[in-house]
Amino acid sequence: MVPREETGPEHLPGAVGGVTRIAQTVRRPTGPWTPAVHELLTYLHDNGLRGIPALHGFDDEGREVLEHVEGRGVPIDREIVLDTVLVEAVTWLRDFHDLVDGFRPEGVRTWRGPGAVELGADQIICHHDPGAYNWIIQSGHFVAMIDWDMAGPGRPIDDLAFLAWTAIPLYRATPTSEVARRLDLLVEAYGEWGPMTVLEAVIARMTTASDRIEAGQARGDQGFLNLAKVGEPQRTRDRVAAFRLRLPEIDAAL
């Protein structure tokens, strides 16, 4: 059931186009990936995962309707999240990965990134875009992960690497001592891999992200085309190249 519309529409901007807020809902354009994403979100909701928006079907314009999660986003170019928020988000990510490991849809599903594929035996369904810009913060705490359009098959470390890229953050010249300290917090909170394993995964994951943006632009996906306005995918490729140069110094600090 779609909640009653009590206020007029408000556009909430974002790099891929943003969403429209109406009352306590957000409205988003759909795509071939939407049924698979809704199947995933329904599974997560039914199995008790906290911190995800509830689904409310579709509106008269064919847009998907989701719960508007109260709180604020993270302006990652102007803010580095607190240590406590970083740990809370990583802990949530581990909870999500542990739960979604039981979501094993049979047959082909269509996802926004890879298209129509089957879930591999060694894969889970990842969020694939758990950057800090998709976190909701409320009263100084992480409370939700939004924007599930990029969900699809992958490895758990892919999500952790993407999170580290924006939340430590690794995509800009953060002081090496801070990178090492916050990376230790991240790997301890997730409890699976060592810091150098995560750092190596960052290079692979963000290279894949750049390639997926380029492929999406080539096939005319409007969300990916919108990213060209902020210089993607070359911006990320340049940042990955700079990060590679900093790796020996970070390694020495760990």
PDB file of C-alpha atoms in Angstrom, residues 8-221:
ATOM      1  CA  GLY A   8       4.179  18.175  -2.204  1.00  0.00           C
ATOM      2  CA  PRO A   9       7.084  16.555  -4.031  1.00  0.00           C
ATOM      3  CA  GLU A  10      10.654  17.486  -3.064  1.00  0.00           C
ATOM      4  CA  HIS A  11      13.592  16.562  -5.298  1.00  0.00           C
ATOM      5  CA  LEU A  12      16.490  15.069  -3.362  1.00  0.00           C
ATOM      6  CA  PRO A  13      19.561  15.450  -5.597  1.00  0.00           C
ATOM      7  CA  GLY A  14      22.153  12.756  -6.183  1.00  0.00           C
ATOM      8  CA  ALA A  15      24.966  12.057  -8.628  1.00  0.00           C
ATOM      9  CA  VAL A  16      22.898   9.591 -10.660  1.00  0.00           C
ATOM     10  CA  GLY A  17      19.779  11.752 -10.737  1.00  0.00           C
ATOM     11  CA  GLY A  18      18.346  11.747  -7.238  1.00  0.00           C
ATOM     12  CA  VAL A  19      14.877  10.820  -6.045  1.00  0.00           C
ATOM     13  CA  THR A  20      11.602  12.546  -5.335  1.00  0.00           C
ATOM     14  CA  ARG A  21      10.363  12.693  -1.759  1.00  0.00           C
ATOM     15  CA  ILE A  22       6.621  12.800  -1.101  1.00  0.00           C
ATOM     16  CA  ALA A  23       5.571  12.721   2.540  1.00  0.00           C
ATOM     17  CA  GLN A  24       7.383   9.790   4.187  1.00  0.00           C
ATOM     18  CA  THR A  25       8.249   8.071   0.908  1.00  0.00           C
ATOM     19  CA  VAL A  26      10.774   8.425  -1.889  1.00  0.00           C
ATOM     20  CA  ARG A  27       9.932   7.739  -5.537  1.00  0.00           C
ATOM     21  CA  ARG A  28      12.542   6.347  -7.910  1.00  0.00           C
ATOM     22  CA  PRO A  29      12.575   5.438 -11.611  1.00  0.00           C
ATOM     23  CA  THR A  30      12.590   1.707 -12.247  1.00  0.00           C
ATOM     24  CA  GLY A  31      14.550  -0.454 -14.667  1.00  0.00           C
ATOM     25  CA  PRO A  32      14.992  -4.086 -15.727  1.00  0.00           C
ATOM     26  CA  TRP A  33      16.858  -4.652 -12.441  1.00  0.00           C
ATOM     27  CA  THR A  34      13.961  -3.548 -10.204  1.00  0.00           C
ATOM     28  CA  PRO A  35      12.229  -6.958  -9.773  1.00  0.00           C
ATOM     29  CA  ALA A  36      15.473  -8.579  -8.591  1.00  0.00           C
ATOM     30  CA  VAL A  37      16.215  -5.716  -6.202  1.00  0.00           C
ATOM     31  CA  HIS A  38      12.697  -5.901  -4.753  1.00  0.00           C
ATOM     32  CA  GLU A  39      13.040  -9.664  -4.338  1.00  0.00           C
ATOM     33  CA  LEU A  40      16.266  -9.043  -2.413  1.00  0.00           C
ATOM     34  CA  LEU A  41      14.849  -6.275  -0.208  1.00  0.00           C
ATOM     35  CA  THR A  42      11.774  -8.370   0.589  1.00  0.00           C
ATOM     36  CA  TYR A  43      13.989 -11.257   1.684  1.00  0.00           C
ATOM     37  CA  LEU A  44      16.132  -8.989   3.864  1.00  0.00           C
ATOM     38  CA  HIS A  45      13.103  -7.333   5.429  1.00  0.00           C
ATOM     39  CA  ASP A  46      11.342 -10.649   6.077  1.00  0.00           C
ATOM     40  CA  ASN A  47      14.484 -11.978   7.765  1.00  0.00           C
ATOM     41  CA  GLY A  48      14.902  -9.020  10.062  1.00  0.00           C
ATOM     42  CA  LEU A  49      17.768  -6.977   8.619  1.00  0.00           C
ATOM     43  CA  ARG A  50      17.728  -3.552  10.217  1.00  0.00           C
ATOM     44  CA  GLY A  51      18.634  -0.366   8.399  1.00  0.00           C
ATOM     45  CA  ILE A  52      16.989  -0.843   5.011  1.00  0.00           C
ATOM     46  CA  PRO A  53      14.089   1.114   3.503  1.00  0.00           C
ATOM     47  CA  ALA A  54      10.697  -0.608   3.410  1.00  0.00           C
ATOM     48  CA  LEU A  55       9.067  -1.221   0.021  1.00  0.00           C
ATOM     49  CA  HIS A  56       5.663   0.314  -0.734  1.00  0.00           C
ATOM     50  CA  GLY A  57       5.084  -0.872  -4.282  1.00  0.00           C
ATOM     51  CA  PHE A  58       4.702   1.508  -7.228  1.00  0.00           C
ATOM     52  CA  ASP A  59       2.932   4.815  -7.798  1.00  0.00           C
ATOM     53  CA  ASP A  60       0.669   5.915 -10.670  1.00  0.00           C
ATOM     54  CA  GLU A  61       3.717   7.036 -12.668  1.00  0.00           C
ATOM     55  CA  GLY A  62       5.322   3.611 -12.431  1.00  0.00           C
ATOM     56  CA  ARG A  63       8.015   4.698 -10.000  1.00  0.00           C
ATOM     57  CA  GLU A  64       8.998   2.438  -7.133  1.00  0.00           C
ATOM     58  CA  VAL A  65       7.924   3.734  -3.728  1.00  0.00           C
ATOM     59  CA  LEU A  66      10.171   3.234  -0.729  1.00  0.00           C
ATOM     60  CA  GLU A  67      10.187   4.419   2.853  1.00  0.00           C
ATOM     61  CA  HIS A  68      11.937   7.729   3.454  1.00  0.00           C
ATOM     62  CA  VAL A  69      14.416   6.981   6.239  1.00  0.00           C
ATOM     63  CA  GLU A  70      14.710   9.917   8.614  1.00  0.00           C
ATOM     64  CA  GLY A  71      18.167  11.325   9.176  1.00  0.00           C
ATOM     65  CA  ARG A  72      20.867  12.954   7.097  1.00  0.00           C
ATOM     66  CA  GLY A  73      23.239  11.856   4.400  1.00  0.00           C
ATOM     67  CA  VAL A  74      27.020  12.171   4.466  1.00  0.00           C
ATOM     68  CA  PRO A  75      28.644  14.854   2.259  1.00  0.00           C
ATOM     69  CA  ILE A  76      31.796  12.785   1.798  1.00  0.00           C
ATOM     70  CA  ASP A  77      33.911  15.549   0.231  1.00  0.00           C
ATOM     71  CA  ARG A  78      33.354  17.763   3.278  1.00  0.00           C
ATOM     72  CA  GLU A  79      33.005  15.270   6.122  1.00  0.00           C
ATOM     73  CA  ILE A  80      34.848  12.250   7.474  1.00  0.00           C
ATOM     74  CA  VAL A  81      32.508  10.124   9.553  1.00  0.00           C
ATOM     75  CA  LEU A  82      33.298   9.537  13.208  1.00  0.00           C
ATOM     76  CA  ASP A  83      35.118   6.361  14.202  1.00  0.00           C
ATOM     77  CA  THR A  84      31.979   5.139  15.949  1.00  0.00           C
ATOM     78  CA  VAL A  85      29.856   5.651  12.829  1.00  0.00           C
ATOM     79  CA  LEU A  86      32.442   3.847  10.701  1.00  0.00           C
ATOM     80  CA  VAL A  87      32.370   0.849  13.050  1.00  0.00           C
ATOM     81  CA  GLU A  88      28.553   0.843  13.116  1.00  0.00           C
ATOM     82  CA  ALA A  89      28.366   0.848   9.310  1.00  0.00           C
ATOM     83  CA  VAL A  90      30.918  -1.945   8.952  1.00  0.00           C
ATOM     84  CA  THR A  91      29.115  -3.995  11.602  1.00  0.00           C
ATOM     85  CA  TRP A  92      25.871  -3.501   9.664  1.00  0.00           C
ATOM     86  CA  LEU A  93      27.632  -4.605   6.464  1.00  0.00           C
ATOM     87  CA  ARG A  94      28.788  -7.820   8.135  1.00  0.00           C
ATOM     88  CA  ASP A  95      25.242  -8.463   9.399  1.00  0.00           C
ATOM     89  CA  PHE A  96      23.909  -7.929   5.875  1.00  0.00           C
ATOM     90  CA  HIS A  97      26.471 -10.265   4.336  1.00  0.00           C
ATOM     91  CA  ASP A  98      25.808 -12.990   6.895  1.00  0.00           C
ATOM     92  CA  LEU A  99      22.070 -12.774   6.275  1.00  0.00           C
ATOM     93  CA  VAL A 100      22.147 -12.449   2.486  1.00  0.00           C
ATOM     94  CA  ASP A 101      24.284 -15.571   2.252  1.00  0.00           C
ATOM     95  CA  GLY A 102      20.978 -17.431   2.667  1.00  0.00           C
ATOM     96  CA  PHE A 103      19.416 -15.646  -0.329  1.00  0.00           C
ATOM     97  CA  ARG A 104      20.100 -18.036  -3.203  1.00  0.00           C
ATOM     98  CA  PRO A 105      17.639 -17.300  -6.028  1.00  0.00           C
ATOM     99  CA  GLU A 106      17.575 -20.042  -8.637  1.00  0.00           C
ATOM    100  CA  GLY A 107      18.010 -19.192 -12.278  1.00  0.00           C
ATOM    101  CA  VAL A 108      18.840 -15.938 -14.010  1.00  0.00           C
ATOM    102  CA  ARG A 109      18.080 -12.553 -12.490  1.00  0.00           C
ATOM    103  CA  THR A 110      18.651  -9.183 -14.160  1.00  0.00           C
ATOM    104  CA  TRP A 111      20.822  -6.752 -12.184  1.00  0.00           C
ATOM    105  CA  ARG A 112      21.833  -3.238 -13.125  1.00  0.00           C
ATOM    106  CA  GLY A 113      25.578  -3.892 -13.250  1.00  0.00           C
ATOM    107  CA  PRO A 114      26.152  -7.317 -14.838  1.00  0.00           C
ATOM    108  CA  GLY A 115      22.768  -7.698 -16.520  1.00  0.00           C
ATOM    109  CA  ALA A 116      21.085 -11.123 -16.701  1.00  0.00           C
ATOM    110  CA  VAL A 117      23.196 -13.624 -14.753  1.00  0.00           C
ATOM    111  CA  GLU A 118      22.931 -16.488 -12.313  1.00  0.00           C
ATOM    112  CA  LEU A 119      24.336 -16.262  -8.804  1.00  0.00           C
ATOM    113  CA  GLY A 120      27.643 -18.123  -8.634  1.00  0.00           C
ATOM    114  CA  ALA A 121      28.268 -20.734  -5.971  1.00  0.00           C
ATOM    115  CA  ASP A 122      31.070 -18.613  -4.514  1.00  0.00           C
ATOM    116  CA  GLN A 123      29.064 -15.360  -4.626  1.00  0.00           C
ATOM    117  CA  ILE A 124      26.483 -13.510  -2.570  1.00  0.00           C
ATOM    118  CA  ILE A 125      24.252 -10.617  -3.573  1.00  0.00           C
ATOM    119  CA  CYS A 126      26.245  -7.515  -2.665  1.00  0.00           C
ATOM    120  CA  HIS A 127      24.968  -3.977  -2.231  1.00  0.00           C
ATOM    121  CA  HIS A 128      27.777  -2.855  -4.592  1.00  0.00           C
ATOM    122  CA  ASP A 129      27.433   0.835  -3.673  1.00  0.00           C
ATOM    123  CA  PRO A 130      27.813   1.040   0.129  1.00  0.00           C
ATOM    124  CA  GLY A 131      29.736   4.306  -0.010  1.00  0.00           C
ATOM    125  CA  ALA A 132      29.271   6.678   2.903  1.00  0.00           C
ATOM    126  CA  TYR A 133      27.111   8.892   0.649  1.00  0.00           C
ATOM    127  CA  ASN A 134      24.475   6.136   0.867  1.00  0.00           C
ATOM    128  CA  TRP A 135      24.426   6.055   4.665  1.00  0.00           C
ATOM    129  CA  ILE A 136      21.757   7.669   6.793  1.00  0.00           C
ATOM    130  CA  ILE A 137      22.979   9.188  10.050  1.00  0.00           C
ATOM    131  CA  GLN A 138      20.606   9.924  12.912  1.00  0.00           C
ATOM    132  CA  SER A 139      21.660  11.481  16.234  1.00  0.00           C
ATOM    133  CA  GLY A 140      25.288  10.685  15.481  1.00  0.00           C
ATOM    134  CA  HIS A 141      24.722   7.013  14.604  1.00  0.00           C
ATOM    135  CA  PHE A 142      24.533   4.960  11.423  1.00  0.00           C
ATOM    136  CA  VAL A 143      20.895   3.879  10.985  1.00  0.00           C
ATOM    137  CA  ALA A 144      20.417   2.795   7.374  1.00  0.00           C
ATOM    138  CA  MET A 145      21.924   1.947   3.989  1.00  0.00           C
ATOM    139  CA  ILE A 146      19.957   3.269   1.037  1.00  0.00           C
ATOM    140  CA  ASP A 147      20.119   3.141  -2.785  1.00  0.00           C
ATOM    141  CA  TRP A 148      20.021  -0.564  -3.626  1.00  0.00           C
ATOM    142  CA  ASP A 149      19.815  -0.212  -7.411  1.00  0.00           C
ATOM    143  CA  MET A 150      23.352  -1.501  -7.967  1.00  0.00           C
ATOM    144  CA  ALA A 151      22.837  -4.721  -5.962  1.00  0.00           C
ATOM    145  CA  GLY A 152      23.960  -7.902  -7.666  1.00  0.00           C
ATOM    146  CA  PRO A 153      26.267 -10.910  -7.472  1.00  0.00           C
ATOM    147  CA  GLY A 154      29.732 -10.378  -6.051  1.00  0.00           C
ATOM    148  CA  ARG A 155      32.136 -11.152  -3.238  1.00  0.00           C
ATOM    149  CA  PRO A 156      31.685  -9.807   0.293  1.00  0.00           C
ATOM    150  CA  ILE A 157      35.098  -8.162   0.166  1.00  0.00           C
ATOM    151  CA  ASP A 158      33.916  -6.137  -2.838  1.00  0.00           C
ATOM    152  CA  ASP A 159      31.419  -4.324  -0.604  1.00  0.00           C
ATOM    153  CA  LEU A 160      33.933  -3.854   2.209  1.00  0.00           C
ATOM    154  CA  ALA A 161      36.486  -2.423  -0.207  1.00  0.00           C
ATOM    155  CA  PHE A 162      33.946   0.006  -1.655  1.00  0.00           C
ATOM    156  CA  LEU A 163      32.942   1.109   1.829  1.00  0.00           C
ATOM    157  CA  ALA A 164      36.587   1.703   2.771  1.00  0.00           C
ATOM    158  CA  TRP A 165      37.121   3.800  -0.358  1.00  0.00           C
ATOM    159  CA  THR A 166      34.708   6.527   0.752  1.00  0.00           C
ATOM    160  CA  ALA A 167      34.514   6.064   4.521  1.00  0.00           C
ATOM    161  CA  ILE A 168      38.126   5.817   5.665  1.00  0.00           C
ATOM    162  CA  PRO A 169      38.428   7.593   3.120  1.00  0.00           C
ATOM    163  CA  LEU A 170      40.937   6.187   0.639  1.00  0.00           C
ATOM    164  CA  TYR A 171      39.844   8.091  -2.445  1.00  0.00           C
ATOM    165  CA  ARG A 172      41.579  11.261  -1.297  1.00  0.00           C
ATOM    166  CA  ALA A 173      44.873  12.087   0.393  1.00  0.00           C
ATOM    167  CA  THR A 174      43.895  11.247   3.970  1.00  0.00           C
ATOM    168  CA  PRO A 175      46.932  11.329   6.312  1.00  0.00           C
ATOM    169  CA  THR A 176      48.639   7.952   6.298  1.00  0.00           C
ATOM    170  CA  SER A 177      48.501   7.566  10.072  1.00  0.00           C
ATOM    171  CA  GLU A 178      44.730   8.087   9.974  1.00  0.00           C
ATOM    172  CA  VAL A 179      44.312   5.620   7.114  1.00  0.00           C
ATOM    173  CA  ALA A 180      46.182   2.964   9.077  1.00  0.00           C
ATOM    174  CA  ARG A 181      44.263   3.632  12.288  1.00  0.00           C
ATOM    175  CA  ARG A 182      40.829   3.662  10.690  1.00  0.00           C
ATOM    176  CA  LEU A 183      41.624   0.667   8.507  1.00  0.00           C
ATOM    177  CA  ASP A 184      42.386  -1.272  11.687  1.00  0.00           C
ATOM    178  CA  LEU A 185      38.957  -0.267  13.025  1.00  0.00           C
ATOM    179  CA  LEU A 186      37.323  -1.431   9.808  1.00  0.00           C
ATOM    180  CA  VAL A 187      38.960  -4.852   9.642  1.00  0.00           C
ATOM    181  CA  GLU A 188      38.352  -5.482  13.342  1.00  0.00           C
ATOM    182  CA  ALA A 189      34.666  -4.574  13.012  1.00  0.00           C
ATOM    183  CA  TYR A 190      34.175  -6.833   9.974  1.00  0.00           C
ATOM    184  CA  GLY A 191      36.304  -9.642  11.361  1.00  0.00           C
ATOM    185  CA  GLU A 192      37.344 -11.485   8.213  1.00  0.00           C
ATOM    186  CA  TRP A 193      40.420 -10.102   6.393  1.00  0.00           C
ATOM    187  CA  GLY A 194      43.615  -8.256   7.206  1.00  0.00           C
ATOM    188  CA  PRO A 195      44.214  -4.623   6.197  1.00  0.00           C
ATOM    189  CA  MET A 196      46.460  -5.336   3.191  1.00  0.00           C
ATOM    190  CA  THR A 197      43.934  -7.792   1.768  1.00  0.00           C
ATOM    191  CA  VAL A 198      41.301  -5.068   1.944  1.00  0.00           C
ATOM    192  CA  LEU A 199      43.602  -2.478   0.370  1.00  0.00           C
ATOM    193  CA  GLU A 200      44.398  -4.777  -2.538  1.00  0.00           C
ATOM    194  CA  ALA A 201      40.698  -5.465  -2.983  1.00  0.00           C
ATOM    195  CA  VAL A 202      40.049  -1.715  -3.158  1.00  0.00           C
ATOM    196  CA  ILE A 203      42.108  -1.394  -6.332  1.00  0.00           C
ATOM    197  CA  ALA A 204      40.269  -4.266  -8.011  1.00  0.00           C
ATOM    198  CA  ARG A 205      36.828  -3.093  -6.855  1.00  0.00           C
ATOM    199  CA  MET A 206      37.222   0.536  -7.872  1.00  0.00           C
ATOM    200  CA  THR A 207      38.693  -0.479 -11.230  1.00  0.00           C
ATOM    201  CA  THR A 208      35.585  -2.607 -11.757  1.00  0.00           C
ATOM    202  CA  ALA A 209      33.414   0.341 -10.696  1.00  0.00           C
ATOM    203  CA  SER A 210      35.019   2.518 -13.362  1.00  0.00           C
ATOM    204  CA  ASP A 211      34.523  -0.152 -16.019  1.00  0.00           C
ATOM    205  CA  ARG A 212      30.862  -0.605 -15.048  1.00  0.00           C
ATOM    206  CA  ILE A 213      30.220   3.128 -15.260  1.00  0.00           C
ATOM    207  CA  GLU A 214      31.789   3.239 -18.706  1.00  0.00           C
ATOM    208  CA  ALA A 215      29.759   0.225 -19.857  1.00  0.00           C
ATOM    209  CA  GLY A 216      26.566   1.739 -18.450  1.00  0.00           C
ATOM    210  CA  GLN A 217      27.206   4.975 -20.300  1.00  0.00           C
ATOM    211  CA  ALA A 218      27.815   3.055 -23.523  1.00  0.00           C
ATOM    212  CA  ARG A 219      24.458   1.287 -23.258  1.00  0.00           C
ATOM    213  CA  GLY A 220      22.626   4.538 -22.454  1.00  0.00           C
ATOM    214  CA  ASP A 221      21.770   3.955 -18.770  1.00  0.00           C
TER     215      ASP A 221
END
